[in-house]
Coordinates of C-alpha atoms and ligand atoms in Angstrom, one line a residue:
X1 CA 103.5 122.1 114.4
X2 CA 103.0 121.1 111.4
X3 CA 98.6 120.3 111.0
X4 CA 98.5 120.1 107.4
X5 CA 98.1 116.6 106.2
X6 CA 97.0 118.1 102.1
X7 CA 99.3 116.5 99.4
X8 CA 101.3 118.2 97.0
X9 CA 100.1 116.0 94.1
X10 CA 96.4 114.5 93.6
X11 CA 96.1 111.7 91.8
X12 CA 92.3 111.5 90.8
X13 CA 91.4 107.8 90.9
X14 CA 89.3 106.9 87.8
X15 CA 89.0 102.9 88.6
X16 CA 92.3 101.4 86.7
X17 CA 93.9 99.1 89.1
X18 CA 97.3 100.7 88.6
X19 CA 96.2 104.1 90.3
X20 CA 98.0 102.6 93.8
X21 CA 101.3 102.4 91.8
X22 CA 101.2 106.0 90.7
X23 CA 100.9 107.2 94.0
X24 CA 104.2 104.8 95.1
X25 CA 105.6 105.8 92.5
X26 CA 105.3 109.3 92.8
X27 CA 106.3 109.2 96.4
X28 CA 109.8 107.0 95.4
X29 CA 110.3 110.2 93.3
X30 CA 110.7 112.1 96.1
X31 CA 106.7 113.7 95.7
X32 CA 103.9 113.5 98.3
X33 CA 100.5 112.1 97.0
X34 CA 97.4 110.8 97.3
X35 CA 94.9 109.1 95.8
X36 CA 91.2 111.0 95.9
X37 CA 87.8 110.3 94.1
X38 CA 86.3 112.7 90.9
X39 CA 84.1 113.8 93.9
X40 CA 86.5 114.7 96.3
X41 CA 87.9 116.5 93.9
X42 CA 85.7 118.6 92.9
X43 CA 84.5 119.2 96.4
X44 CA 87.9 120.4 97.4
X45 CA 88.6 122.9 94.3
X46 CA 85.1 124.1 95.2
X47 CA 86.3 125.3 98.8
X48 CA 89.3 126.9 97.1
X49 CA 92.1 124.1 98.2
X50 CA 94.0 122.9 95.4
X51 CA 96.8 120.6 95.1
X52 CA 100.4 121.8 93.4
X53 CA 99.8 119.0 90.3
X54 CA 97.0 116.8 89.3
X55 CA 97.0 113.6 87.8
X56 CA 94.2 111.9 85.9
X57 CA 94.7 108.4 86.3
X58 CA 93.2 105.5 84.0
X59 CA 90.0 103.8 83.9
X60 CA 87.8 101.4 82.5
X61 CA 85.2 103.5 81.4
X62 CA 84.7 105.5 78.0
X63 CA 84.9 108.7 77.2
X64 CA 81.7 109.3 75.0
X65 CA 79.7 107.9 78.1
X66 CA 81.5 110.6 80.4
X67 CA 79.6 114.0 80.7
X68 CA 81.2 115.3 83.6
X69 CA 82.1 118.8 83.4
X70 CA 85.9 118.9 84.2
X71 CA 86.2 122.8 83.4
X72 CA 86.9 123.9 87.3
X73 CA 90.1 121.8 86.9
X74 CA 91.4 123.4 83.3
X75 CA 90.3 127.1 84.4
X76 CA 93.0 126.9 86.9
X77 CA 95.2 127.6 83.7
X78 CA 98.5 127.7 86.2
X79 CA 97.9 123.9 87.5
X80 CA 100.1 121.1 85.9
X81 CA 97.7 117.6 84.7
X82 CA 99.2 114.2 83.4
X83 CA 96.7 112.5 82.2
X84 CA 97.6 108.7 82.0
X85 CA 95.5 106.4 79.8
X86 CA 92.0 107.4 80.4
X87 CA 93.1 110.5 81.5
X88 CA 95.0 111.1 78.4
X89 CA 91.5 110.3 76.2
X90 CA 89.8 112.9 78.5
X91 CA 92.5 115.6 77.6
X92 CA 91.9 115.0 74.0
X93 CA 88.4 115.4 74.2
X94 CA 88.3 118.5 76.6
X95 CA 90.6 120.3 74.5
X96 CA 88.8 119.3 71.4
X97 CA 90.5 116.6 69.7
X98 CA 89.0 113.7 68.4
X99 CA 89.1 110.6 70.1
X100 CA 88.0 107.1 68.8
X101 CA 86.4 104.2 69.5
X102 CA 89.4 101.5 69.4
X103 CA 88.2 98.6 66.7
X104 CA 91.7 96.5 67.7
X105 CA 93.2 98.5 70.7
X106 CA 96.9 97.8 72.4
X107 CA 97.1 95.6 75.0
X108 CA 100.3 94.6 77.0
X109 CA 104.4 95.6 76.0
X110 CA 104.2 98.1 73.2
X111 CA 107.0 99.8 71.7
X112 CA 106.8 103.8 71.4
X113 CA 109.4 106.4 70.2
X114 CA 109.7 110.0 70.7
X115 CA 108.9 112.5 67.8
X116 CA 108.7 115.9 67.2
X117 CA 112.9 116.0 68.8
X118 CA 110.8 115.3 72.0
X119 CA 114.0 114.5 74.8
X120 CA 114.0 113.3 77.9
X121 CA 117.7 113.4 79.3
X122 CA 118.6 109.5 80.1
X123 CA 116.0 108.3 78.4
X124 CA 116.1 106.2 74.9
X125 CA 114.0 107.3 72.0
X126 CA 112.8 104.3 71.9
X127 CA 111.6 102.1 74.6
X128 CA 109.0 99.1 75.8
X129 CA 105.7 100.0 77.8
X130 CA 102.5 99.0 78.8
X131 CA 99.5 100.0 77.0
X132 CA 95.7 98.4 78.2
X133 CA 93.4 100.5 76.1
X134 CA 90.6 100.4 73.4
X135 CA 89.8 104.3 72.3
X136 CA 92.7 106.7 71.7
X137 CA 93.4 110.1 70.5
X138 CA 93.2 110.2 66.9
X139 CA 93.2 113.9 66.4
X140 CA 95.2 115.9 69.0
X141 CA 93.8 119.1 70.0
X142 CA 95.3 122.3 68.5
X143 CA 97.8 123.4 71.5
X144 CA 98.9 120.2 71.9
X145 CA 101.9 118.2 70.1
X146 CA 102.4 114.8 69.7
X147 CA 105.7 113.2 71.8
X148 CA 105.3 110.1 71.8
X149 CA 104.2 107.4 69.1
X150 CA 103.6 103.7 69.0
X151 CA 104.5 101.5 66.3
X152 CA 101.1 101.1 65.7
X153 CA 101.8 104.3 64.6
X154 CA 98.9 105.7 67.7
X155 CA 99.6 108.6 69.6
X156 CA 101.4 107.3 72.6
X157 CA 102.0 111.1 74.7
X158 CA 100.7 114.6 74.1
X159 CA 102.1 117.9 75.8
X160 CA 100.6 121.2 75.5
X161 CA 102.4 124.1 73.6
X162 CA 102.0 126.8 76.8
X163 CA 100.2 125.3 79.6
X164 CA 102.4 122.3 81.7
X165 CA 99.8 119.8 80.8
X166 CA 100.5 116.5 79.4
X167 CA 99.0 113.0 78.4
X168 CA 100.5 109.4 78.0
X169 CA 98.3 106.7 76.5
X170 CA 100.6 104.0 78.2
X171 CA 101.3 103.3 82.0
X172 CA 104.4 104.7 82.8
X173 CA 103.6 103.1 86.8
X174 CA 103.7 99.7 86.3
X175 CA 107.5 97.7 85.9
X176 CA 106.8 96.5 82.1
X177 CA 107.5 100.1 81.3
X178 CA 111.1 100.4 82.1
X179 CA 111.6 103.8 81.6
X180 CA 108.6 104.9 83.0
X181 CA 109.7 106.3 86.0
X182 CA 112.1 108.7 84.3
X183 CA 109.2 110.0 82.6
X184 CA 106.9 110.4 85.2
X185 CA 110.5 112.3 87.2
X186 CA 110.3 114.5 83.7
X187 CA 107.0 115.9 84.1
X188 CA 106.9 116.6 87.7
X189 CA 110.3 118.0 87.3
X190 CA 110.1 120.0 84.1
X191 CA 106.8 120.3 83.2
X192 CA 104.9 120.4 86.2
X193 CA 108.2 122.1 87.7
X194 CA 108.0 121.0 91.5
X195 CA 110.1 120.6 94.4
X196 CA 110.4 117.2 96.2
X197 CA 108.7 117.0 99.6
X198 CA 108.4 113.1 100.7
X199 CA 111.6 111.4 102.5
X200 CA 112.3 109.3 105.4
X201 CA 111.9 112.3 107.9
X202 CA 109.1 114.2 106.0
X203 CA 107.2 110.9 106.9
X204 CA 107.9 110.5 110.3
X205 CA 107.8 114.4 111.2
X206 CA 103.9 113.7 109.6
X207 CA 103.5 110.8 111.3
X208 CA 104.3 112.6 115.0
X209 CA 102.0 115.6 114.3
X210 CA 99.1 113.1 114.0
X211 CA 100.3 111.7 117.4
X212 CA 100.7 115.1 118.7
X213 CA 97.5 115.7 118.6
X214 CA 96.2 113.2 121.0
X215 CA 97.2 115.6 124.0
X216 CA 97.9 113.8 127.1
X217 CA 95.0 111.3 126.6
X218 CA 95.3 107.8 127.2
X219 CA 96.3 105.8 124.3
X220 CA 95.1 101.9 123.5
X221 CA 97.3 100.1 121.2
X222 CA 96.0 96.7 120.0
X223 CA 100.0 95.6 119.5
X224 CA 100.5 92.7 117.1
X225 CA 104.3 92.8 117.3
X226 CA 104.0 92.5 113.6
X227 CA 105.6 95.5 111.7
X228 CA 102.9 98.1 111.3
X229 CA 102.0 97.7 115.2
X230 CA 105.7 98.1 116.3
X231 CA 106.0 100.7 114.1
X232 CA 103.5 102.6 115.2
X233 CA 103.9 102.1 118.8
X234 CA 107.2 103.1 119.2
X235 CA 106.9 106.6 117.1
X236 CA 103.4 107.0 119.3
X237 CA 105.8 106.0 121.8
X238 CA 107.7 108.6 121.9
X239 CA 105.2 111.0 122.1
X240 CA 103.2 109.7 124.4
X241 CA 105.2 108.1 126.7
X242 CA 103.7 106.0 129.4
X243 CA 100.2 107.3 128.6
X244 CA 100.4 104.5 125.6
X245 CA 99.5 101.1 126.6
X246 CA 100.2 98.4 124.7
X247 CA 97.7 95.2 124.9
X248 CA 99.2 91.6 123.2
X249 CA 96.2 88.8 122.8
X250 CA 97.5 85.7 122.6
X251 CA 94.8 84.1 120.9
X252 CA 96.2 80.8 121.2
X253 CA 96.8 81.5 117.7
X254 CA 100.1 82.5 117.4
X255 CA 103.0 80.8 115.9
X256 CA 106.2 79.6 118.0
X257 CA 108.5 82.6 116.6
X258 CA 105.5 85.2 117.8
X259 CA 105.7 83.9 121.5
X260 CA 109.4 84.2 120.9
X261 CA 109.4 87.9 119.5
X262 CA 107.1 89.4 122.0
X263 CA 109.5 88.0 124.6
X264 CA 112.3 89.7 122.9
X265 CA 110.1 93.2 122.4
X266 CA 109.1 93.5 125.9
X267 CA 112.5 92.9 127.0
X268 CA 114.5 94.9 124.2
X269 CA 112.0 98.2 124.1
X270 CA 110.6 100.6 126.2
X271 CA 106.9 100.4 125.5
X272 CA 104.4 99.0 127.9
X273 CA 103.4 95.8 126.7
X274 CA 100.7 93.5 128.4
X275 CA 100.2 90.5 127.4
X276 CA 96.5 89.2 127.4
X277 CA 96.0 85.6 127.8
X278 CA 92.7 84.6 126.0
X279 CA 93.4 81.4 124.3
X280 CA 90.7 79.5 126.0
X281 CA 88.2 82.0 125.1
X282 CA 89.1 82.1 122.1
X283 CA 89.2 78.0 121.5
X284 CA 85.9 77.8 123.6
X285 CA 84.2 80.4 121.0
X286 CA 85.4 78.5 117.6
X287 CA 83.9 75.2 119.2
X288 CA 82.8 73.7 116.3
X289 CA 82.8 75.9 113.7
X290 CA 84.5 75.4 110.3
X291 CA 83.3 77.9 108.0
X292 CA 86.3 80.3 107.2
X293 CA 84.0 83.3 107.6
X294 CA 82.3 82.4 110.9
X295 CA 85.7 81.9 111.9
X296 CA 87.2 85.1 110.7
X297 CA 84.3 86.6 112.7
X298 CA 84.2 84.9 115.8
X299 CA 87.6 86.0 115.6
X300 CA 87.2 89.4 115.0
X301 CA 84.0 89.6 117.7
X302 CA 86.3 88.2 120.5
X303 CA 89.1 90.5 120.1
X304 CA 86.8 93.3 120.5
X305 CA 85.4 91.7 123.7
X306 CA 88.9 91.1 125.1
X307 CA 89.7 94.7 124.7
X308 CA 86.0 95.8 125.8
X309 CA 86.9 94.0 129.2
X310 CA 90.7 95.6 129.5
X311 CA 89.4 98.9 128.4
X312 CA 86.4 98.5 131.6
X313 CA 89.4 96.8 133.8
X314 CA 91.5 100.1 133.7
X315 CA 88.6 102.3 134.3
X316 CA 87.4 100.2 137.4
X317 CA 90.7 99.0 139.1
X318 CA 93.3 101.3 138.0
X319 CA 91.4 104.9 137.5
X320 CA 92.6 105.4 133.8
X321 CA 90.1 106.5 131.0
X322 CA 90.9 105.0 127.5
X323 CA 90.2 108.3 125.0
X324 CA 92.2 106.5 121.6
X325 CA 93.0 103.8 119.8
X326 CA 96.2 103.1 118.2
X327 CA 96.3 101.2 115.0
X328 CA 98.7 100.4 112.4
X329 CA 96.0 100.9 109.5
X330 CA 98.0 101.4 106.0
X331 CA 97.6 103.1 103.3
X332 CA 96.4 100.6 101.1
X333 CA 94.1 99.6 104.0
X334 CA 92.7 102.9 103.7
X335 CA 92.0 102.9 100.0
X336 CA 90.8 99.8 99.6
X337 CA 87.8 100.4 102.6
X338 CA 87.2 104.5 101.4
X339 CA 83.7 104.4 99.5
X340 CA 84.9 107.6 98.8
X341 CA 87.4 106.3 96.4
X342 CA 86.6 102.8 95.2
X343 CA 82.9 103.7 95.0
X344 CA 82.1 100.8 97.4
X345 CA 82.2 98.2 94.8
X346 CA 84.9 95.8 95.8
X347 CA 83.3 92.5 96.6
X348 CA 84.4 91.2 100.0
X349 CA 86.4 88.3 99.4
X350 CA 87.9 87.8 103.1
X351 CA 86.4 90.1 106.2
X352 CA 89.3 91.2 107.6
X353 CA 89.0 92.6 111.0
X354 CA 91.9 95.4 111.4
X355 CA 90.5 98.0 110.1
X356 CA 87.3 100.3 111.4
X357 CA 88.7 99.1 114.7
X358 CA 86.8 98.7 118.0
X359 CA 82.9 99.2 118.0
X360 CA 81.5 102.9 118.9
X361 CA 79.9 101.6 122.0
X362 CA 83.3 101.9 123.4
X363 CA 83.8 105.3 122.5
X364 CA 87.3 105.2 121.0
X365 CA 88.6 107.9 118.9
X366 CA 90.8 106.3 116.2
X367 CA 94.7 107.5 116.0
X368 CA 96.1 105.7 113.1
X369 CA 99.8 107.8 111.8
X370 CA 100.2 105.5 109.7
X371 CA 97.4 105.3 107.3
X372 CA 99.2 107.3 104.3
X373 CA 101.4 105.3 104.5
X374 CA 102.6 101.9 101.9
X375 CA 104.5 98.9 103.8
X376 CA 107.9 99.6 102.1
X377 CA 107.5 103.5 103.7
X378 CA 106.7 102.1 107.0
X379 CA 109.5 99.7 106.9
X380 CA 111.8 102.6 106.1
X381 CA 110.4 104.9 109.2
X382 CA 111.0 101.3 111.1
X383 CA 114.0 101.6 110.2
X384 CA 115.0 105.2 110.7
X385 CA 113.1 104.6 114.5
X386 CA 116.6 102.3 114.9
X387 CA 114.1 99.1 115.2
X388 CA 115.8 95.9 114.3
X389 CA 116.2 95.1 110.7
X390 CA 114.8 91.7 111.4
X391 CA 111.8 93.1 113.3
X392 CA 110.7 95.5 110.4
X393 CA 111.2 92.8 107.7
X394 CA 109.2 90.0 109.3
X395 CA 106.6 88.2 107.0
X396 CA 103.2 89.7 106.9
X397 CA 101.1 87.6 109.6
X398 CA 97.3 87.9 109.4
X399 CA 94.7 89.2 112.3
X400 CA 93.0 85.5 112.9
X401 CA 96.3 83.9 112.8
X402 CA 96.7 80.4 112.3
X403 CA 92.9 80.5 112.9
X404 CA 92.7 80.6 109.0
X405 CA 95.5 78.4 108.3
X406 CA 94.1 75.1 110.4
X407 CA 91.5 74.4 107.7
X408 CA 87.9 73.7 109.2
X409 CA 87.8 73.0 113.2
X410 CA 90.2 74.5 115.1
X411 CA 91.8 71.8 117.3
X412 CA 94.5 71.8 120.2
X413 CA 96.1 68.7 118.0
X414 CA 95.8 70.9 114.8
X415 CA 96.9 74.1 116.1
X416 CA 100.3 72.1 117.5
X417 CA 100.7 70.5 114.3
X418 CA 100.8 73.8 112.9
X419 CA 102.6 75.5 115.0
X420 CA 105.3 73.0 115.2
X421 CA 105.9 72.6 111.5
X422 CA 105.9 76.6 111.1
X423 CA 108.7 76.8 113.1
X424 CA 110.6 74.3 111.4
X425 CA 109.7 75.8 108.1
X426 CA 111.0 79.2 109.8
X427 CA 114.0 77.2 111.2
X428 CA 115.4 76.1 108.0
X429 CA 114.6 79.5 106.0
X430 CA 116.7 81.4 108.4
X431 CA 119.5 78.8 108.2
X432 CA 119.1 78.4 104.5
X433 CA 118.8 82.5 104.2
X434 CA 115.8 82.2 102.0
X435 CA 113.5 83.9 104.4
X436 CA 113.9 87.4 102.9
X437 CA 113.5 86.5 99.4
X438 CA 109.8 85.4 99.9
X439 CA 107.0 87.6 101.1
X440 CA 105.3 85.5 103.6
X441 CA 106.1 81.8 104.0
X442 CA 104.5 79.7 106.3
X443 CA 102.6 76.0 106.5
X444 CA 98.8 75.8 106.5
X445 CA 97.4 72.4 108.3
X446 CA 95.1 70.3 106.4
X447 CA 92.4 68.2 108.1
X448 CA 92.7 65.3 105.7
X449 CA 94.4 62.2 106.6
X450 CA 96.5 60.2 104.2
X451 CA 98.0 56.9 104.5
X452 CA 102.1 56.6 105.3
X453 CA 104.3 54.3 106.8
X454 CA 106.1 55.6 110.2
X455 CA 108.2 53.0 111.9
X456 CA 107.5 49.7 111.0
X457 CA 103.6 50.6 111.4
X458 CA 101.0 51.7 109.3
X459 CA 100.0 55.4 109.6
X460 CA 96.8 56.9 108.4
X461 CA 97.8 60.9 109.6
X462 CA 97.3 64.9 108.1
X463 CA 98.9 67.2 105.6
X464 CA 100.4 69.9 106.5
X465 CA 100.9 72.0 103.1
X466 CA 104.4 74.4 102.6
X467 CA 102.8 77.9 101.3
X468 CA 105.8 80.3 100.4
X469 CA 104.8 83.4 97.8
X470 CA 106.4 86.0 96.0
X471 CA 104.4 89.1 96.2
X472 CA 105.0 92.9 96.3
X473 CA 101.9 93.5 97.9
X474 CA 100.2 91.1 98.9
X475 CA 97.4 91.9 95.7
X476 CA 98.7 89.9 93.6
X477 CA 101.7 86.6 94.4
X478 CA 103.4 84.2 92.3
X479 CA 104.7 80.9 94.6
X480 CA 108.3 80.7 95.4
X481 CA 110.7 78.5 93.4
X482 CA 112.5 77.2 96.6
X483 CA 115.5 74.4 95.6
X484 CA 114.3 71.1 95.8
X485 CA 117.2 70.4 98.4
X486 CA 115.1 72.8 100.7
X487 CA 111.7 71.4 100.0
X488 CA 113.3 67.9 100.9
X489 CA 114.9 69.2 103.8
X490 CA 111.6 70.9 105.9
X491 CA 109.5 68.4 104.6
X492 CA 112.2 65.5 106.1
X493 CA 112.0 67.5 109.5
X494 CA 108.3 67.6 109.4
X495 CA 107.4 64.1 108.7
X496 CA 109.7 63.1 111.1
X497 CA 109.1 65.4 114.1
X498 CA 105.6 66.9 113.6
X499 CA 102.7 64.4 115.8
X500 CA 100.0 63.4 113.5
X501 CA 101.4 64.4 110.0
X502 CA 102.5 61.9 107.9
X503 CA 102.3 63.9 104.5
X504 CA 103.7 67.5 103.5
X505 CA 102.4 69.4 99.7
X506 CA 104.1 72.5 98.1
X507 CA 101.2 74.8 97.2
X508 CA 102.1 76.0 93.8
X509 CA 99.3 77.9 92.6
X510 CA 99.5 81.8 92.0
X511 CA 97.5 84.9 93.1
X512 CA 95.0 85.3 91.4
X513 CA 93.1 82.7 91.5
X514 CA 94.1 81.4 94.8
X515 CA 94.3 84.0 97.5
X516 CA 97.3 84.0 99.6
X517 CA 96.4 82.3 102.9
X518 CA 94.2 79.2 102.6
X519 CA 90.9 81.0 104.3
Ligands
LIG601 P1 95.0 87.0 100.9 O1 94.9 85.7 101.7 O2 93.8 87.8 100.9 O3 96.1 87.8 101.7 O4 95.6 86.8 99.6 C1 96.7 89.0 101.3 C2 97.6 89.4 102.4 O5 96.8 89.8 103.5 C3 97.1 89.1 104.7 N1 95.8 88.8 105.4 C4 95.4 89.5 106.4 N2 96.0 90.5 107.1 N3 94.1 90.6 108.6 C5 95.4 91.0 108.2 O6 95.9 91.9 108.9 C6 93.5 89.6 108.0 O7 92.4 89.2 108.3 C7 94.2 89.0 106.8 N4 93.8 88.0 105.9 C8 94.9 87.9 105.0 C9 97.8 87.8 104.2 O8 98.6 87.2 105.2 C10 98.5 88.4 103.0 O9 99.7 89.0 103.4

């Protein structure tokens, strides 16, 4: 078995908010990675582990305020660095070059060309990429030679003479470099001279070996039937076997289609799914409340309650002892809640409630295979699991549900309203096959009323607002630019078949500013 969860390639995270898209990637190339903290770093070459390759991503920060001392990475004189952006500036300065404070600086599409007969085999000389820096290396060190040039005439990439070190002032991660990737496949290749290690079965072989470990415990899985739950179940699933138990909530929260695909899981697959029915707790505890985070957290407090009481159910009535949780905690998941990497200094701008789990009252040891993982890899182990393509490429669907899209009190009348014109809005995407060209797409309700005309009467009714993004991760979103025809059509149906609404709105407002669901 294989225990060793290490990396081939460490991509030391110095704050830029591109250092998630060198680790995907990386991994699209064919090359495991992950993301670890200065700290971490250091910790780990001081215990004598070190990864295959090493890359220094950018930053905000300056070099002339950085004193670290990074000699325990550049005495391992063997081990290949790209330094990107601020890791480029760092280079320069470690192996004495000048670097300077940037008066103008390059921000956005820049073009570069090669120099020095610099090739890269498919690759034009001269190309479009991303710059987003200040200071830059005005006076490469000795060893190294200049590849790459702006036409700002700046050094753009530096590679040293005899050690398989290089540095690229520009993002070669992000999509507005187009030939980016091809470099990035050129120094892991050529300079760094690796093999590739990361496929479809590399994943999932990992992903077993964390389940593996469990034993013949008895496994919890808080099932959402959303893709990172069913994913994980069934590979857990086939590990585990019966001793994994699948519990459902219906929070009374759910849309039409969920009630729908839970019927169509616990008929179509062989995990043990029980379904918990604990919408009037749930409707009992918001009572009144309207405050998106109260809600979020009355949310988040009752699941743990429900699963408190299964948990002491089993032990009492039916003899089995709970020893893990499952959960489909992600990658970016991961990342995003590791002090260790982000320093703790993300604000909180929603409290989401899937990861940390259960509280340690209960005792729970946390099995989560897939938290190296990024959606698109899980979708693609999904996938190689023989789960449905429709299953695997459902829209994202958040923990509290349609709890934060019925804005302010949560009502029976509200919640029906919403789930009624969801479905229609789901409806007419399947027929209209638009549903896979949006990320998420779904209707939030709105508890102001408006005046409309229905029949020959006078109507004074809610909104109910169409919210339909564009996203590749959910970070950042752009809203969708549905036909009109469409729009006309679900908000026809709506009007006309949805109680209480006599109004529908097209959100159109990106990410940022406005987050993606409504609370
Ligand atoms: P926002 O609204 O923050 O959403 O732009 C970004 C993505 O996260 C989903 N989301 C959640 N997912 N638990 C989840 O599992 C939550 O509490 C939660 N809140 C938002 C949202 O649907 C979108 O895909």
């Amino acid at each position: 078995m294989k225990k060793n969860f290490a990396k081939k390639i460490w991509i030391i995270d110095f704050g830029s908010q591109y250092t998630q898209l060198i680790t995907r990637k990386t991994r699209e190339l064919g090359y495991s990675s992950e993301i670890i903290s200065l700290d971490e770093c250091h910790k780990r070459f001081t215990e004598g582990s070190l990864p295959e390759c090493l890359v220094l991503s950018g930053g905000p920060q300056s070099v002339f305020e950085d004193t670290f001392d990074y000699s325990f990475i550049f005495k391992n004189a063997k081990l290949p660095v790209l330094g990107i952006c601020y890791g480029m500036q760092l280079l320069g300065k470690y192996f004495g070059g000048v670097v300077e404070k940037g008066i103008i600086g390059e921000y956005g599409n820049a073009d570069i060309h090669f120099t020095n007969n610099f090739k890269i085999p498919s690759t034009p000389t001269n190309m479009s990429v991303w710059m987003s820096h200040s200071d830059h290396v005005s006076k490469v060190p000795a060893d190294f030679d200049v590849i790459m040039e702006s036409s700002n005439k700046l050094v753009s990439g530096i590679r040293h003479q005899k050690l398989p070190i290089m540095g690229l002032q520009f993002h070669p991660e992000v999509e507005h470099s187009k030939h980016g990737k091809s470099i990035l496949n050129y120094f892991y290749a050529k300079v760094a001279n690796l093999t590739k290690d990361w496929n479809a079965s590399e994943m999932l072989e990992e992903a077993f070996d964390m389940v593996k470990e469990v034993g013949d415990k008895k496994v919890l899985c808080a099932f959402s039937g959303g893709v990172d739950s069913l994913v994980a179940a069934t590979l857990s699933h086939k590990i585990l076997g019966d001793n994994l138990h699948c519990f459902f909530v219906d929070n009374g929260l759910l849309r039409t289609q969920d009630y729908i695909h839970i019927e169509k899981l616990k008929k179509n697959t062989t995990l043990n799914i029980e379904v918990i029915d604990a919408k009037d707790d749930f409707l009992n505890a918001l009572k009144g409340q309207s405050d998106p985070e109260v809600k979020r957290k009355t949310i988040g407090k009752m699941f743990i309650e429900i699963f408190e009481k299964k948990v002491k159910e089993y032990e009492t009535s039916h003899k089995i002892h709970f020893e893990y949780l499952l959960q489909g905690t992600l990658y970016p998941d991961v990342i995003e809640s590791s002090p260790h990497i982000n320093g703790g200094k993300s604000v909180t701008i929603k409290s989401h409630h899937n990861v940390g789990g259960l509280p340690e009252r209960m005792k729970l040891k946390l099995l989560e295979p897939l938290r190296h993982l990024f959606k698109d890899e899980v979708r693609e182990m999904g996938m190689s699991l023989n789960l449905k393509r429709d299953w695997v490429y459902r829209h994202p669907f958040p923990g509290p549900g349609l709890g934060v899209r019925i804005l302010g009190e949560i009502t029976p009348k509200a919640i029906k309203a919403c789930q009624d014109s969801d479905q229609i809005l789901y409806e007419e995407l399947m027929e209209a096959k638009l549903y896979h060209s949006t990320w998420q797409a779904f209707t939030v309700f709105l508890p102001v009323q408006t005046v409309g005309v229905k029949g020959d009467g006078r109507a004074y009714e809610n909104v109910i607002c169409l919210r339909m993004v564009n996203s590749s991760d959910g970070m950042t979103a752009n809203w969708s630019h549905f036909p009109h025809e469409f729009l006309e059509v679900v908000s026809r149906r709506i009007t006309n078949e949805v109680a209480g609404i006599t109004r529908v709105v097209y959100d159109i407002t990106s990410k940022p500013p406005g987050t993606i669901e409504w609370e």
